[in-house]
Short mmCIF file of C-alpha atoms in Angstrom, two decimals:
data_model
loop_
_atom_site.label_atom_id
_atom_site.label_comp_id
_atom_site.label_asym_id
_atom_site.label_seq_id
_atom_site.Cartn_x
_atom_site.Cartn_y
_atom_site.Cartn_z
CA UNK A 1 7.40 -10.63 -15.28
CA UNK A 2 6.08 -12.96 -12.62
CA UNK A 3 4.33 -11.45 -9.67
CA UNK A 4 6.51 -13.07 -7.07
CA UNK A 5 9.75 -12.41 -9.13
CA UNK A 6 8.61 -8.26 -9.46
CA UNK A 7 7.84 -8.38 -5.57
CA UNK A 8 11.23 -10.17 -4.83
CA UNK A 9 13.53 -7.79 -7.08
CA UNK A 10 11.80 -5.13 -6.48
CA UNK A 11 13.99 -2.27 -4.99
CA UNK A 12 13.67 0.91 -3.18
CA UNK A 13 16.52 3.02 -5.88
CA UNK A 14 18.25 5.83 -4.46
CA UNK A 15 21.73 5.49 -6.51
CA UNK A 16 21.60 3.52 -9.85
CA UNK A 17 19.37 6.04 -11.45
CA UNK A 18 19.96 7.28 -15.32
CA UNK A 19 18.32 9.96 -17.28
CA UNK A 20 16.88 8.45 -20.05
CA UNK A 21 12.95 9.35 -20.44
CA UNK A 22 10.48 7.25 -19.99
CA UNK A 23 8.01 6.80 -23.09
CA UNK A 24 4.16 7.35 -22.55
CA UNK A 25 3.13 4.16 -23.47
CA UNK A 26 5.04 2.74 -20.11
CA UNK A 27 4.51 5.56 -18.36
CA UNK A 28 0.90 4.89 -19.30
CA UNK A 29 0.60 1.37 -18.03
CA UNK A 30 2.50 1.91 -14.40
CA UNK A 31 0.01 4.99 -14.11
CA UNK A 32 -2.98 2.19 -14.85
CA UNK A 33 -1.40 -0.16 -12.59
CA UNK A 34 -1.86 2.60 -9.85
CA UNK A 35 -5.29 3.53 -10.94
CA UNK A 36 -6.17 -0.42 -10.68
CA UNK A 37 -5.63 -0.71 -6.83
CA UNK A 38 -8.24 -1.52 -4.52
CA UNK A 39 -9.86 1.54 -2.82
CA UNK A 40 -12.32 1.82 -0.19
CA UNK A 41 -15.65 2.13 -1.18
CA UNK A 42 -14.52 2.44 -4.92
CA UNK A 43 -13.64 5.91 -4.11
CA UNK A 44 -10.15 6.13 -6.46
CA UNK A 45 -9.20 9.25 -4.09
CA UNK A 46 -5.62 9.46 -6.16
CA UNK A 47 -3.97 12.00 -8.55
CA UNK A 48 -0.76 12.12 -9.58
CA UNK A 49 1.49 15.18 -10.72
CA UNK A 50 4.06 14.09 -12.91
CA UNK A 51 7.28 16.94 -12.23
CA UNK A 52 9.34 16.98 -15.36
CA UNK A 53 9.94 20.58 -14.40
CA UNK A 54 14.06 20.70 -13.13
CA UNK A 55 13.26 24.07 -11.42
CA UNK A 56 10.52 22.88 -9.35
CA UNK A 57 12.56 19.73 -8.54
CA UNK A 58 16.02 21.96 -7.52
CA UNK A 59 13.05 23.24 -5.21
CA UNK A 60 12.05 20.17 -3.64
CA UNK A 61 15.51 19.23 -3.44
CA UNK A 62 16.35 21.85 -1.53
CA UNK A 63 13.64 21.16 1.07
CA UNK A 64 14.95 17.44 1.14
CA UNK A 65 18.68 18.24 1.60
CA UNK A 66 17.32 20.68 5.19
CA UNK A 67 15.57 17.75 6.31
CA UNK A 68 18.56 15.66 5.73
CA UNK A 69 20.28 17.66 7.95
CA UNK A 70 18.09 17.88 10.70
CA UNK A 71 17.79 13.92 10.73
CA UNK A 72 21.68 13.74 10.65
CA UNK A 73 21.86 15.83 13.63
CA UNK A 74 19.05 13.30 15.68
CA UNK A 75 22.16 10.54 15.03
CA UNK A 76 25.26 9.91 17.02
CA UNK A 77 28.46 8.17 16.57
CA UNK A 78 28.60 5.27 14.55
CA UNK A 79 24.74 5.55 13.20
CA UNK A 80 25.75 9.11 11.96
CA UNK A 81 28.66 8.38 10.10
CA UNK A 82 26.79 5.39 8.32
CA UNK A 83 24.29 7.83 7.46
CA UNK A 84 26.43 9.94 5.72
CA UNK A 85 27.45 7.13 2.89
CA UNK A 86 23.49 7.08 2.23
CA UNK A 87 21.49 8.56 -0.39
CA UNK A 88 17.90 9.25 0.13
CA UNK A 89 17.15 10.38 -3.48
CA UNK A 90 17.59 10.60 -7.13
CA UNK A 91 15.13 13.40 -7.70
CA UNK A 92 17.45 15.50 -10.34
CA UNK A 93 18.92 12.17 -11.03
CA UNK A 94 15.77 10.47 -12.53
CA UNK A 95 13.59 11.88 -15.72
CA UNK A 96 10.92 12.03 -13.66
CA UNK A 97 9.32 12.69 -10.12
CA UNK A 98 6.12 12.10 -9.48
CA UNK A 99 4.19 13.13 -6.51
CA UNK A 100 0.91 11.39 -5.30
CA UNK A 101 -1.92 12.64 -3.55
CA UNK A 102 -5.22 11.55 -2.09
CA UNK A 103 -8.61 13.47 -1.85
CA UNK A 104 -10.56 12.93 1.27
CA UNK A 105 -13.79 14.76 -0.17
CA UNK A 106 -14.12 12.68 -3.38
CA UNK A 107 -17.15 11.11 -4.10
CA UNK A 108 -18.48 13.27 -0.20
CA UNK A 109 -19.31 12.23 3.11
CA UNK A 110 -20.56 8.61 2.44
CA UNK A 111 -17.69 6.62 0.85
CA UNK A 112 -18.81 2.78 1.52
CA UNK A 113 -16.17 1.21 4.56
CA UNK A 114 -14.81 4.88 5.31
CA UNK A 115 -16.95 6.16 8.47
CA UNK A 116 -14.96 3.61 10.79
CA UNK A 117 -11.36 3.78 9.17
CA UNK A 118 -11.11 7.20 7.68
CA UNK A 119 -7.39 6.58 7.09
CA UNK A 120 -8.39 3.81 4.62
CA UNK A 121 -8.61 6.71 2.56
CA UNK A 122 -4.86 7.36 1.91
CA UNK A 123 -4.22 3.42 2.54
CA UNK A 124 -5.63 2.75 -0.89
CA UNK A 125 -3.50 5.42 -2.28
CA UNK A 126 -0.76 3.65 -1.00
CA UNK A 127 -2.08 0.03 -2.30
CA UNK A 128 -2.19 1.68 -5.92
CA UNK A 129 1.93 2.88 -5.24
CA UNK A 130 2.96 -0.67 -3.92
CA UNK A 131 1.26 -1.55 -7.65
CA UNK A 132 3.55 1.08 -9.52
CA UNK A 133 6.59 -0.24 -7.87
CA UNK A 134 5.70 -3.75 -9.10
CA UNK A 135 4.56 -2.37 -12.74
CA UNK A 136 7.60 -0.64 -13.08
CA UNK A 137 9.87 -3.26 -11.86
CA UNK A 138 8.83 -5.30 -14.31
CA UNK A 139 9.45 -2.90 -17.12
CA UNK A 140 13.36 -2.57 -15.42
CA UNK A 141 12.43 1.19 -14.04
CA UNK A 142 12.96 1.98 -10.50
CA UNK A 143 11.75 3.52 -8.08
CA UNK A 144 12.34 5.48 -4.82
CA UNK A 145 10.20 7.30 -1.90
CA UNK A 146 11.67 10.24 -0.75
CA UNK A 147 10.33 11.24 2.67
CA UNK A 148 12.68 13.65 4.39
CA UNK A 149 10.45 16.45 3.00
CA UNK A 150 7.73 18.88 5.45
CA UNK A 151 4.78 17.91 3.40
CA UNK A 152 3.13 21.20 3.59
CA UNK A 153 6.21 23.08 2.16
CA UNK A 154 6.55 20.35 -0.73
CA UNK A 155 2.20 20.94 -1.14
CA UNK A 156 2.80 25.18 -1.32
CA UNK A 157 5.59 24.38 -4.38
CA UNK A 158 3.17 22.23 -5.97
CA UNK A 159 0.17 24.48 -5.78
CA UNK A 160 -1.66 21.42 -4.21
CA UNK A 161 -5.19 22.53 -2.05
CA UNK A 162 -5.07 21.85 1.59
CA UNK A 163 -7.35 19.70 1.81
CA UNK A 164 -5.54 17.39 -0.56
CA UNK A 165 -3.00 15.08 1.32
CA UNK A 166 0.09 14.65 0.30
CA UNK A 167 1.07 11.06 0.44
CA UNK A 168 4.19 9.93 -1.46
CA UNK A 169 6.84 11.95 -3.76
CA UNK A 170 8.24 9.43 -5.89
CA UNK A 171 11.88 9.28 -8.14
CA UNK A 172 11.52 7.33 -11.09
CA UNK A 173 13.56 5.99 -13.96
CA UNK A 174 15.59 3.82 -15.87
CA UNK A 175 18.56 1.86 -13.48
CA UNK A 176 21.98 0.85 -14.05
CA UNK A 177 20.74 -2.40 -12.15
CA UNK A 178 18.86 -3.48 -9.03
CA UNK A 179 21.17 -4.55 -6.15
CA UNK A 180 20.65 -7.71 -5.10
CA UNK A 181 19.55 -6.50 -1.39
CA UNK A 182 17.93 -3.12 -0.55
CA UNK A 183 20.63 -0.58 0.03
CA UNK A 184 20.18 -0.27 3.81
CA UNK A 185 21.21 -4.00 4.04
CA UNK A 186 23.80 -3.73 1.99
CA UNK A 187 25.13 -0.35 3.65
CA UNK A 188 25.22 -2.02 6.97
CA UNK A 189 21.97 -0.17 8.74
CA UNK A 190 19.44 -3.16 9.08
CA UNK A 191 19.05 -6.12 8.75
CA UNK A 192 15.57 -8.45 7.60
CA UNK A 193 13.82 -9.60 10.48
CA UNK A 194 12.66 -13.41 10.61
CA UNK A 195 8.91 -13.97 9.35
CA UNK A 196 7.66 -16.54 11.84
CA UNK A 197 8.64 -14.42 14.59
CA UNK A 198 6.12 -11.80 12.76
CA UNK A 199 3.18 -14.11 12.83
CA UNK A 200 0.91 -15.23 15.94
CA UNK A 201 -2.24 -17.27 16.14
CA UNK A 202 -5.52 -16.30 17.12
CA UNK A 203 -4.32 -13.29 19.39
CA UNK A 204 -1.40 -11.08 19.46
CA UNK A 205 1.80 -12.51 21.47
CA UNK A 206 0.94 -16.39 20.51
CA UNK A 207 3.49 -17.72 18.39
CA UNK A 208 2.59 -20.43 15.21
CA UNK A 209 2.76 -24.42 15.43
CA UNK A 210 6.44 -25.71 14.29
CA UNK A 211 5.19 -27.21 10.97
CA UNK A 212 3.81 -23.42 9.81
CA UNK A 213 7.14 -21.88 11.30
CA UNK A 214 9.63 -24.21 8.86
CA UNK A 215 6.94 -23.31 6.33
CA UNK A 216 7.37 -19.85 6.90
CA UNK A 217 11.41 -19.53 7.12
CA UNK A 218 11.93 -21.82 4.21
CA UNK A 219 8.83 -20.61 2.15
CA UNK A 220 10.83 -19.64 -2.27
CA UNK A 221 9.55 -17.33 -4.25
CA UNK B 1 1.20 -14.85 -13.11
CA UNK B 2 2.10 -12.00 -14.79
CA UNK B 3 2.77 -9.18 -12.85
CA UNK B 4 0.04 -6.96 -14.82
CA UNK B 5 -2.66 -9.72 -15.26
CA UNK B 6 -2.79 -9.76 -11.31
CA UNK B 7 -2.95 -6.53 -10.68
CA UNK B 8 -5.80 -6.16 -13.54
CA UNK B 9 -7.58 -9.34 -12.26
CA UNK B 10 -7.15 -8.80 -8.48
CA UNK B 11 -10.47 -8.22 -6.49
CA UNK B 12 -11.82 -7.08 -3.45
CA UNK B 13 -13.96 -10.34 -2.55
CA UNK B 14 -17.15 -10.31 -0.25
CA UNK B 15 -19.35 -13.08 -1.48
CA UNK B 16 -17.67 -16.04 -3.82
CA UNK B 17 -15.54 -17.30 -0.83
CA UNK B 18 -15.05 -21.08 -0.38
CA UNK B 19 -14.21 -22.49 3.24
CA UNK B 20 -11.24 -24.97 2.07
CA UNK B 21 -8.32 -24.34 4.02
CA UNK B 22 -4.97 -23.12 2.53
CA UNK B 23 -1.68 -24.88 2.85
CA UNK B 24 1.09 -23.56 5.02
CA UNK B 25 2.75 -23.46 2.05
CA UNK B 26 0.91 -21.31 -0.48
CA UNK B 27 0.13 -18.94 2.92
CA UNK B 28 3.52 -18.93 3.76
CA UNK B 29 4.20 -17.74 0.03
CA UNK B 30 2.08 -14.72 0.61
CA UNK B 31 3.29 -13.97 3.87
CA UNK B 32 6.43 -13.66 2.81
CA UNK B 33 5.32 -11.71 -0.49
CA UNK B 34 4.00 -8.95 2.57
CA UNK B 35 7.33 -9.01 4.18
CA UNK B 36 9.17 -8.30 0.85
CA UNK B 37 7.56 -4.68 0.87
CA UNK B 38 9.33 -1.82 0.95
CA UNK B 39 9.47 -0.04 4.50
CA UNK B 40 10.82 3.43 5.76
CA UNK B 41 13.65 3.02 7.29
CA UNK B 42 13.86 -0.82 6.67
CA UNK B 43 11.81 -0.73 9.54
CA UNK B 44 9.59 -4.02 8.92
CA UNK B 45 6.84 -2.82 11.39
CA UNK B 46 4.24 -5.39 10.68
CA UNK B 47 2.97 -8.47 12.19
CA UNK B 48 0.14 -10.72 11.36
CA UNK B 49 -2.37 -12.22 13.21
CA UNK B 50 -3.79 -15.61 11.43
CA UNK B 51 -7.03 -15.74 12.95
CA UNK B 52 -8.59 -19.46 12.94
CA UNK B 53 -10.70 -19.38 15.49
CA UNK B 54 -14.52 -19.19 14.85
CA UNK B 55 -15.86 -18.14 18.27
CA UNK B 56 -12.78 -15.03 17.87
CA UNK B 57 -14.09 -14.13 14.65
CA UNK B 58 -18.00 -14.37 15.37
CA UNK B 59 -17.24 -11.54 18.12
CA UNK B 60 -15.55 -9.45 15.43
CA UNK B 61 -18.55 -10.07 13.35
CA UNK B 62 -20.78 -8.74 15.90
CA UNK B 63 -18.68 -5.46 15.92
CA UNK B 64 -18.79 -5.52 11.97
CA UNK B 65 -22.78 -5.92 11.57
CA UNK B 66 -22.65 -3.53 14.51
CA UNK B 67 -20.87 -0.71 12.33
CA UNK B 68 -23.06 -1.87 9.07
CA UNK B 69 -25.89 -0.88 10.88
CA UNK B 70 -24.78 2.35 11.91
CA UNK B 71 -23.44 3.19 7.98
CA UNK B 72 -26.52 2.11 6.61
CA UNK B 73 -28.24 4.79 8.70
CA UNK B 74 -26.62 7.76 7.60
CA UNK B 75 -27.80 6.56 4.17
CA UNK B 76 -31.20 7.93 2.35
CA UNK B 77 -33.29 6.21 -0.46
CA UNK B 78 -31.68 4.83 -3.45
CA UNK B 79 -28.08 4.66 -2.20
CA UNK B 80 -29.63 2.93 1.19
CA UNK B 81 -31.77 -0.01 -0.70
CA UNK B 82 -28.33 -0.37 -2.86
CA UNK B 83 -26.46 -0.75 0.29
CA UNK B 84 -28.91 -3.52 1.41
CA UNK B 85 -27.70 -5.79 -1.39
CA UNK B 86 -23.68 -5.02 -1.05
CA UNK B 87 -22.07 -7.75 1.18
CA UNK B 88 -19.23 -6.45 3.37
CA UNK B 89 -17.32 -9.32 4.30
CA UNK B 90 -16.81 -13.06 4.35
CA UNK B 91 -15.49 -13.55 8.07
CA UNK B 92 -16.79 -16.56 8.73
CA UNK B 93 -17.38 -17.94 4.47
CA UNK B 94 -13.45 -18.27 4.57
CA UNK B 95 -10.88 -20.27 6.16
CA UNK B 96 -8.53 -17.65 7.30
CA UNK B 97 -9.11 -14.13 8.83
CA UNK B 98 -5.80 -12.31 8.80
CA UNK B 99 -5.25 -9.17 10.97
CA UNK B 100 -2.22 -6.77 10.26
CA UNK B 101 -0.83 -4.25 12.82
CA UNK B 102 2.38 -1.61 11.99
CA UNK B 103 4.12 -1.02 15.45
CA UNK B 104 5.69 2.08 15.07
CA UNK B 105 8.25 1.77 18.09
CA UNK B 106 10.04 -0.86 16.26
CA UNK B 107 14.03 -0.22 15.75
CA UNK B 108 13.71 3.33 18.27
CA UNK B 109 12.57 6.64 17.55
CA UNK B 110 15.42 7.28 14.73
CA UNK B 111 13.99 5.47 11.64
CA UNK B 112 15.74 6.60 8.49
CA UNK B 113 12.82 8.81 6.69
CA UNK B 114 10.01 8.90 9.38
CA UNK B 115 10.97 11.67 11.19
CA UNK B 116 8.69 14.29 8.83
CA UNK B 117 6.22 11.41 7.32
CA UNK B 118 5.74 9.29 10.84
CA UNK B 119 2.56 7.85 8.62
CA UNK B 120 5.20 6.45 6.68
CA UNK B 121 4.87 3.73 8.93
CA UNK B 122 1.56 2.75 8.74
CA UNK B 123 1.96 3.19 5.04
CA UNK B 124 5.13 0.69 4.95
CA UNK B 125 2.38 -2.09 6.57
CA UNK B 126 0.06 -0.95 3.67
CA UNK B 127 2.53 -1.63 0.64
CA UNK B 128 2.93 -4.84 2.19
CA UNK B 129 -1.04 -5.72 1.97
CA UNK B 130 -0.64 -5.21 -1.42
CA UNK B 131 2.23 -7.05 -2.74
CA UNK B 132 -0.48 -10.03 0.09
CA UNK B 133 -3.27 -9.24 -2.41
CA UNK B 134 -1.66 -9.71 -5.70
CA UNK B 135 0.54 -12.92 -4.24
CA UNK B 136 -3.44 -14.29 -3.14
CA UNK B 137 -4.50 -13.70 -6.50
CA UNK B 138 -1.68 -15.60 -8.70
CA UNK B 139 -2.63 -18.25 -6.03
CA UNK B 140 -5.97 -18.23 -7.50
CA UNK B 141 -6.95 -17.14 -3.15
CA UNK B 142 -9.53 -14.20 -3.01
CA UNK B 143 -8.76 -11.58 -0.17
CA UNK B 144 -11.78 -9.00 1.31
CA UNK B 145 -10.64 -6.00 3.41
CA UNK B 146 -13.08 -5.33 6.05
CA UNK B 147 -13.27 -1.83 7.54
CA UNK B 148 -16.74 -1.69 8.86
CA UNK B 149 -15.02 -1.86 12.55
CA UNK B 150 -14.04 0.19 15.69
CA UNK B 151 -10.16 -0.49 15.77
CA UNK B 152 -10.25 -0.43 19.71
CA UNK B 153 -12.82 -3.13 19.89
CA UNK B 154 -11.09 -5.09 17.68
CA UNK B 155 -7.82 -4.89 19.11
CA UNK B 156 -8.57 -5.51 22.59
CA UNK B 157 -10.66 -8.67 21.10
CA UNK B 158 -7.24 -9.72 19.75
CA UNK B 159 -5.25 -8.34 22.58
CA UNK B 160 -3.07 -5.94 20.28
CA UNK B 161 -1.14 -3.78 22.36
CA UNK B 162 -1.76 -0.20 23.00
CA UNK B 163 0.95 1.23 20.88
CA UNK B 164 0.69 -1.39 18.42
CA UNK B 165 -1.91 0.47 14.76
CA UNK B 166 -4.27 -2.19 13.75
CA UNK B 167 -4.02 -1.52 10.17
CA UNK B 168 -6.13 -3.80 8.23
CA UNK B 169 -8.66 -7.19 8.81
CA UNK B 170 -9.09 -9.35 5.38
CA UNK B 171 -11.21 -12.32 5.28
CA UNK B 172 -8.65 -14.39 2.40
CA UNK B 173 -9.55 -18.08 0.82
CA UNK B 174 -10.57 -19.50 -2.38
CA UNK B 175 -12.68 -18.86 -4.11
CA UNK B 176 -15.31 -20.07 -6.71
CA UNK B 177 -14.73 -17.26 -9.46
CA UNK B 178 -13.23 -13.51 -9.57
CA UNK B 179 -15.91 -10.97 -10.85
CA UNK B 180 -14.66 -9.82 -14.06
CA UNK B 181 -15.30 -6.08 -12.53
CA UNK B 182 -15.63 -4.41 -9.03
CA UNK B 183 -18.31 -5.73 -7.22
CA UNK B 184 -18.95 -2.16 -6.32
CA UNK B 185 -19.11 -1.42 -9.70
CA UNK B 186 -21.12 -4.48 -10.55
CA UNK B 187 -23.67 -3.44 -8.19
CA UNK B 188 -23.98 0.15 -9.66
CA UNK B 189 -22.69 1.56 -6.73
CA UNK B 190 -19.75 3.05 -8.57
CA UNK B 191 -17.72 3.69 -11.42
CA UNK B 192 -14.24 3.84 -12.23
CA UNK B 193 -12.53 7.18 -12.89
CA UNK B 194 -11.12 8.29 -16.29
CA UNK B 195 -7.40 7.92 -15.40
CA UNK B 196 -5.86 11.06 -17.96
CA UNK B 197 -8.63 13.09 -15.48
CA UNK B 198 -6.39 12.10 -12.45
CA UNK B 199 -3.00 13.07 -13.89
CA UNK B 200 -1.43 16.51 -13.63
CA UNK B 201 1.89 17.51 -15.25
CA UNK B 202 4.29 19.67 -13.14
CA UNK B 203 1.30 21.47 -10.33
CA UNK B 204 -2.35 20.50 -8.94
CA UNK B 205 -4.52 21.39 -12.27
CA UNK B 206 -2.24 21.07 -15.26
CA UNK B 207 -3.84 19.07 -17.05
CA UNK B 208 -1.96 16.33 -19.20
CA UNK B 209 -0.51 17.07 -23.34
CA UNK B 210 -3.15 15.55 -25.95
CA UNK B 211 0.05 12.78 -26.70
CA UNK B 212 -0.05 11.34 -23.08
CA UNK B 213 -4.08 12.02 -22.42
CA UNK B 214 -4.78 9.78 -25.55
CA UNK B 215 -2.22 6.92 -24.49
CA UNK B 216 -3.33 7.20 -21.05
CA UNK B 217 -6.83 6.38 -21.51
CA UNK B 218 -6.22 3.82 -24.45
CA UNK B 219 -2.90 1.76 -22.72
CA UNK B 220 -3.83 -1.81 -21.55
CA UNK B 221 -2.21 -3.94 -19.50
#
């Protein structure tokens, strides 16, 4: 699949989920798109635990559906009741979950481009998940971030050390389909914001020429 | 491009940069391939700064050299004479310095997700770089990420707003080749990981089934 057509379908997949497994050999390649990401100072800080395990997921789940509830109870009114027509995961739903992590104390203290931007640490794990998502887009497998989970409770379940972070928990599988918007658009609960009023020039607050701002609100992919 | 070949053939760039400019167009196209990333919430809390100027980005290479210095201090023997020979970035080899901030009061305090993972956030601008990266290199447009930099001293150079997370500076334009491997690696600086050695199965430390190791460290993309 083209690049710009796997970023532009690409979906975050909370309800079309199905069960079927996912073989090795493309499990295999979105784990080595991952694993191909940029990272600062080469330092490949990720690991990933693949949880096949339905016990350990009902626990997760459980953790998830708490959270849920205390979010809910943040919302009033109309924002509420929207929230309650939206699901926020597919983790017994999907064939697999997959949880991603990112060691600080790989490769020690020295890690080229780190001393300045120690959070560039878990930004590269996060470059290498943006890759997944495109990798297994293009193979017609979805994927979707849960993050109404405490971290440390979801780290205890997974035996993972503390001085590991935790930085994504991921539900992933074979999809009905991909909706042609991401759900929260569709459901009503955002809309997409316009890109030239995203972009300034030179220094924050100064907005682009008119030629670049009919580029940018016309640009295909 | 295919989806995999870019993510394979994608590279952090320092020193093949070439100062011919890029057309609103194709920048456009990779601008918008950012704003296609995922986001908690649907939050969208990134803007870009396109930074053109050369006396703007001369003071941000002052900072940069600045911070090189101090790195390259901490280092002893080999690993410093190595350093000596690793450039860091290409601020003023390329037509284009971009700077990307995640503003994390965007849509209110109730974002749909961010309540337990606020980093989710920063992480949302972060996806966003990559899908930026991989949209550069089907363009055949070479993108650096700096982080040899104070974020304060760069933000009030660019007069980013207090609340407002610089998240990343990259030096992008075309370039004369892609190094077939990491220049990090090129340079003997590093290696790259075995990826089965990364890969757990259901808690921290299982290792992976002989079936999975084998395709894991075999699969190409």
């Amino acid at each position: 699949m083209d690049v710009y057509e796997a970023i532009k379908k690409r979906r975050d997949i909370r309800s079309s989920f199905k069960k079927e497994p996912i073989p090795d050999e493309v499990l295999s390649k979105i784990l080595l798109a991952a694993h191909l990401a940029p990272s600062v100072g080469y330092s490949q800080p990720w690991n990933f635990i693949l949880i096949y395990s339905e016990d350990t997921r009902r626990r997760i789940l459980e953790e998830v559906m708490r959270q849920r509830e205390v979010f809910k109870n943040k919302l009033e009114g109309e924002r509420k009741e929207l929230f309650s027509n939206i699901k926020i995961e597919g983790i017994l739903d999907t064939p697999l979950n997959i949880a991603i992590t990112c060691d600080p104390s790989r490769f020690g203290p020295n890690v080229l481009g780190r001393h300045t931007m120690p959070e560039t640490c878990e930004f590269s794990t996060v470059l290498g998940i943006e890759n997944m998502w495109l990798a297994a887009r293009s193979e017609g497998i979805g994927i979707g971030w849960v993050s109404f989970m405490d971290k440390e409770t979801i780290k205890r379940i997974l035996g993972i050390p503390e001085n590991v972070k935790l930085i994504a928990y991921l539900c992933i599988g074979y999809v009905t389909s991909f909706p042609e918007k991401p759900e929260l658009e569709e459901k009503g609960w955002g809309n997409r914001l316009r890109l030239s009023d995203l972009v300034y020039v030179d220094k924050w607050g100064e907005g682009v020429k008119e030629d670049l701002r009919k580029s940018l609100d016309n640009v295909k992919i």
